[in-house]
GROMACS .gro file of C-alpha atoms in nm:
model
  211
    1MET     CA    1  -0.480  -0.906   3.060
    2ARG     CA    2  -0.798  -0.897   2.856
    3SER     CA    3  -0.691  -0.580   2.673
    4ARG     CA    4  -0.358  -0.738   2.584
    5SER     CA    5  -0.537  -1.046   2.450
    6VAL     CA    6  -0.755  -0.824   2.233
    7ILE     CA    7  -0.446  -0.647   2.100
    8TYR     CA    8  -0.276  -0.973   2.009
    9LEU     CA    9  -0.596  -1.104   1.851
   10ALA     CA   10  -0.632  -0.787   1.643
   11LEU     CA   11  -0.266  -0.809   1.540
   12ALA     CA   12  -0.303  -1.173   1.436
   13ALA     CA   13  -0.618  -1.092   1.238
   14GLY     CA   14  -0.442  -0.801   1.068
   15VAL     CA   15  -0.145  -1.015   0.969
   16PHE     CA   16  -0.376  -1.288   0.837
   17MET     CA   17  -0.584  -1.047   0.630
   18LEU     CA   18  -0.283  -0.863   0.491
   19SER     CA   19  -0.109  -1.189   0.403
   20ALA     CA   20  -0.411  -1.283   0.191
   21SER     CA   21  -0.322  -1.005  -0.055
   22GLY     CA   22  -0.098  -1.225  -0.263
   23VAL     CA   23  -0.362  -1.499  -0.282
   24PHE     CA   24  -0.635  -1.259  -0.397
   25ALA     CA   25  -0.399  -1.104  -0.654
   26LYS     CA   26  -0.301  -1.448  -0.784
   27VAL     CA   27  -0.665  -1.550  -0.820
   28ALA     CA   28  -0.759  -1.233  -1.011
   29ARG     CA   29  -0.736  -1.290  -1.388
   30ALA     CA   30  -0.654  -0.933  -1.486
   31PRO     CA   31  -0.349  -0.716  -1.558
   32ALA     CA   32  -0.152  -0.602  -1.255
   33GLY     CA   33  -0.250  -0.239  -1.317
   34ILE     CA   34  -0.621  -0.325  -1.312
   35ILE     CA   35  -0.590  -0.537  -0.998
   36ALA     CA   36  -0.409  -0.252  -0.825
   37PHE     CA   37  -0.663   0.005  -0.947
   38TYR     CA   38  -0.966  -0.178  -0.817
   39ARG     CA   39  -0.795  -0.253  -0.486
   40LEU     CA   40  -0.741   0.119  -0.422
   41PHE     CA   41  -1.064   0.236  -0.588
   42PHE     CA   42  -1.290   0.008  -0.385
   43ALA     CA   43  -1.094   0.080  -0.067
   44THR     CA   44  -1.142   0.454  -0.122
   45LEU     CA   45  -1.516   0.406  -0.174
   46ALA     CA   46  -1.536   0.199   0.144
   47LEU     CA   47  -1.369   0.474   0.348
   48LEU     CA   48  -1.571   0.765   0.208
   49PRO     CA   49  -1.884   0.710   0.425
   50TRP     CA   50  -1.669   0.726   0.738
   51LEU     CA   51  -1.497   1.042   0.615
   52LEU     CA   52  -1.823   1.214   0.522
   53SER     CA   53  -1.992   1.127   0.850
   54HIS     CA   54  -1.713   1.259   1.077
   55LYS     CA   55  -1.675   1.635   1.093
   56ASN     CA   56  -1.321   1.630   1.236
   57ASP     CA   57  -1.194   1.410   0.954
   58ARG     CA   58  -1.350   1.637   0.693
   59ARG     CA   59  -1.201   1.942   0.864
   60GLU     CA   60  -0.855   1.786   0.865
   61LEU     CA   61  -0.873   1.715   0.494
   62ARG     CA   62  -0.999   2.065   0.409
   63SER     CA   63  -0.731   2.232   0.622
   64LEU     CA   64  -0.437   2.079   0.433
   65SER     CA   65  -0.207   2.314   0.245
   66PRO     CA   66  -0.135   2.264  -0.128
   67ILE     CA   67   0.205   2.122  -0.034
   68GLN     CA   68   0.043   1.870   0.198
   69TYR     CA   69  -0.201   1.767  -0.075
   70ALA     CA   70   0.100   1.721  -0.304
   71GLU     CA   71   0.268   1.506  -0.039
   72GLY     CA   72  -0.045   1.291  -0.017
   73ALA     CA   73  -0.056   1.257  -0.394
   74LEU     CA   74   0.312   1.159  -0.395
   75ALA     CA   75   0.236   0.891  -0.137
   76GLY     CA   76  -0.042   0.767  -0.364
   77PHE     CA   77   0.199   0.753  -0.658
   78PHE     CA   78   0.443   0.540  -0.460
   79LEU     CA   79   0.158   0.314  -0.352
   80ALA     CA   80   0.046   0.272  -0.713
   81VAL     CA   81   0.397   0.178  -0.828
   82HIS     CA   82   0.431  -0.067  -0.539
   83TYR     CA   83   0.112  -0.254  -0.620
   84VAL     CA   84   0.179  -0.275  -0.993
   85MET     CA   85   0.528  -0.416  -0.931
   86TRP     CA   86   0.415  -0.652  -0.657
   87PHE     CA   87   0.115  -0.790  -0.845
   88GLU     CA   88   0.326  -0.823  -1.160
   89SER     CA   89   0.584  -1.021  -0.961
   90LEU     CA   90   0.318  -1.283  -0.884
   91ARG     CA   91   0.327  -1.383  -1.252
   92TYR     CA   92   0.687  -1.496  -1.211
   93THR     CA   93   0.722  -1.623  -0.856
   94SER     CA   94   0.522  -1.787  -0.579
   95VAL     CA   95   0.281  -1.609  -0.347
   96ALA     CA   96   0.498  -1.698  -0.047
   97SER     CA   97   0.821  -1.570  -0.201
   98SER     CA   98   0.663  -1.253  -0.337
   99THR     CA   99   0.482  -1.169  -0.013
  100VAL     CA  100   0.790  -1.224   0.203
  101LEU     CA  101   1.011  -1.007  -0.017
  102ALA     CA  102   0.751  -0.730  -0.056
  103ALA     CA  103   0.710  -0.729   0.323
  104LEU     CA  104   1.078  -0.642   0.366
  105GLN     CA  105   0.991  -0.272   0.338
  106PRO     CA  106   1.118  -0.195   0.692
  107LEU     CA  107   1.469  -0.268   0.566
  108PHE     CA  108   1.436   0.004   0.305
  109SER     CA  109   1.281   0.232   0.564
  110VAL     CA  110   1.614   0.217   0.744
  111ILE     CA  111   1.774   0.386   0.443
  112TRP     CA  112   1.510   0.659   0.406
  113GLY     CA  113   1.503   0.721   0.781
  114ARG     CA  114   1.880   0.762   0.786
  115LEU     CA  115   1.890   0.990   0.481
  116PHE     CA  116   1.594   1.216   0.561
  117LEU     CA  117   1.532   1.191   0.935
  118GLY     CA  118   1.877   1.116   1.072
  119GLU     CA  119   1.757   0.794   1.236
  120ARG     CA  120   2.019   0.534   1.328
  121LEU     CA  121   2.013   0.158   1.377
  122GLY     CA  122   2.273  -0.063   1.540
  123ALA     CA  123   2.507  -0.300   1.363
  124HIS     CA  124   2.298  -0.605   1.455
  125ALA     CA  125   1.986  -0.463   1.290
  126LEU     CA  126   2.176  -0.366   0.976
  127THR     CA  127   2.342  -0.708   0.954
  128GLY     CA  128   2.007  -0.882   0.994
  129GLY     CA  129   1.860  -0.666   0.719
  130ALA     CA  130   2.143  -0.753   0.480
  131ILE     CA  131   2.095  -1.125   0.548
  132ALA     CA  132   1.720  -1.095   0.496
  133ILE     CA  133   1.748  -0.957   0.144
  134ALA     CA  134   2.036  -1.177   0.027
  135GLY     CA  135   1.966  -1.421  -0.256
  136SER     CA  136   1.671  -1.249  -0.424
  137ALA     CA  137   1.805  -1.265  -0.779
  138LEU     CA  138   1.517  -1.408  -0.982
  139TRP     CA  139   1.307  -1.160  -1.181
  140GLY     CA  140   0.981  -1.215  -0.994
  141ASP     CA  141   1.162  -1.199  -0.661
  142LEU     CA  142   1.347  -0.886  -0.772
  143LEU     CA  143   1.019  -0.715  -0.867
  144ALA     CA  144   0.872  -0.804  -0.528
  145LEU     CA  145   1.183  -0.681  -0.350
  146VAL     CA  146   1.184  -0.347  -0.533
  147SER     CA  147   0.813  -0.310  -0.462
  148GLY     CA  148   0.903  -0.339  -0.094
  149GLY     CA  149   1.145  -0.051  -0.140
  150VAL     CA  150   0.877   0.159  -0.309
  151ILE     CA  151   0.616   0.092  -0.040
  152SER     CA  152   0.866   0.208   0.219
  153LEU     CA  153   0.860   0.548   0.043
  154TYR     CA  154   0.481   0.545   0.079
  155PHE     CA  155   0.515   0.479   0.451
  156PHE     CA  156   0.780   0.750   0.476
  157CYS     CA  157   0.537   1.004   0.328
  158GLY     CA  158   0.270   0.873   0.564
  159GLN     CA  159   0.501   0.913   0.863
  160ILE     CA  160   0.525   1.284   0.782
  161LEU     CA  161   0.160   1.348   0.695
  162ARG     CA  162   0.010   1.142   0.976
  163ARG     CA  163   0.159   1.384   1.228
  164ARG     CA  164  -0.100   1.635   1.105
  165MET     CA  165  -0.402   1.423   1.011
  166GLY     CA  166  -0.592   1.111   1.108
  167ALA     CA  167  -0.578   0.770   0.948
  168VAL     CA  168  -0.903   0.795   0.749
  169PRO     CA  169  -0.839   1.136   0.585
  170TYR     CA  170  -0.485   1.028   0.500
  171SER     CA  171  -0.604   0.696   0.359
  172VAL     CA  172  -0.872   0.861   0.145
  173LEU     CA  173  -0.618   1.111   0.012
  174SER     CA  174  -0.346   0.859  -0.063
  175TYR     CA  175  -0.573   0.576  -0.182
  176GLY     CA  176  -0.778   0.811  -0.399
  177SER     CA  177  -0.473   0.967  -0.564
  178SER     CA  178  -0.323   0.622  -0.610
  179ALA     CA  179  -0.640   0.499  -0.780
  180ALA     CA  180  -0.629   0.803  -1.010
  181VAL     CA  181  -0.267   0.728  -1.106
  182LEU     CA  182  -0.355   0.364  -1.171
  183ALA     CA  183  -0.657   0.460  -1.382
  184LEU     CA  184  -0.432   0.674  -1.603
  185TYR     CA  185  -0.179   0.392  -1.621
  186ALA     CA  186  -0.446   0.139  -1.722
  187LEU     CA  187  -0.580   0.375  -1.989
  188PHE     CA  188  -0.230   0.431  -2.124
  189MET     CA  189  -0.165   0.057  -2.138
  190GLY     CA  190  -0.504  -0.009  -2.299
  191TYR     CA  191  -0.625  -0.238  -2.019
  192PRO     CA  192  -1.004  -0.296  -2.006
  193PHE     CA  193  -1.186  -0.192  -1.690
  194ALA     CA  194  -1.471  -0.441  -1.737
  195GLY     CA  195  -1.542  -0.786  -1.876
  196TYR     CA  196  -1.378  -0.987  -1.597
  197ALA     CA  197  -1.509  -1.309  -1.446
  198PRO     CA  198  -1.707  -1.303  -1.117
  199GLY     CA  199  -1.416  -1.466  -0.935
  200THR     CA  200  -1.187  -1.184  -1.041
  201TRP     CA  201  -1.433  -0.921  -0.917
  202GLY     CA  202  -1.450  -1.113  -0.590
  203ALA     CA  203  -1.071  -1.097  -0.570
  204PHE     CA  204  -1.080  -0.721  -0.631
  205LEU     CA  205  -1.326  -0.680  -0.342
  206GLY     CA  206  -1.123  -0.913  -0.123
  207LEU     CA  207  -0.812  -0.702  -0.179
  208ALA     CA  208  -0.997  -0.381  -0.099
  209LEU     CA  209  -1.215  -0.490   0.193
  210VAL     CA  210  -1.018  -0.774   0.354
  211SER     CA  211  -0.652  -0.711   0.286
   0.00000   0.00000   0.00000
C-alpha cells in the first residue's frame, strides 16, 4: 500500500511539474527559439554529472552505432521543432488551451504506431481521439496541436532507442542534439542569447529543472 501511495504521489508531482511548462514559457520574455534552446541546454547540463559519474551510462552511449546516434539526433530535431511550435503558440492562445492540445500527442502516436509498428487500437479509442482533437481551428491552438504531433515523433524515436539504452544516456543524446539544432535556429533567426531580464532566466531554469 505504501509503495502504491509513493507511485501515485510521484505521478501527481510529475504531472504538476510538467504542466508548469506553459506558465514558465509564458513568463519568459524571449523568442520561442531561445526559450526552447535554454530549456534543453540547461537540462543537458543538469544531466551530464549523472552521466559522467555512472560507468554503465557512459558505456551505453559509447557503444551506440552511427545509425543509433543519427536516430538520437533525429529525436532531438523533433523535440526542437515541438518546443518552438508549442512556445510560439503561447503568443496566440491561453496556457490552458495550448497545454491541453500539445498534450494530445498520444493521439498522434496511434498513427505512427499503426504505420511503423503495426499496433492497433479499438474503435472506442479511435473515436475518443477524434472527439478530443475536434474544434482546434484557431492559429495558436493549431500550432499547439501540431506540436503535439511532432512530439509524438520524438517519443516514437525514443521508444525504439530506449530498448537499447537507459533514460539518462538517451536524454543527454536527444536533449543535447536538440539544443544544438535550436542554437543554429536562433543564430539563423538573429535571436540574442543574452540580455534577458532575471525573471526570464528564472523561467529558463524552471523549464529545464522543474518541468
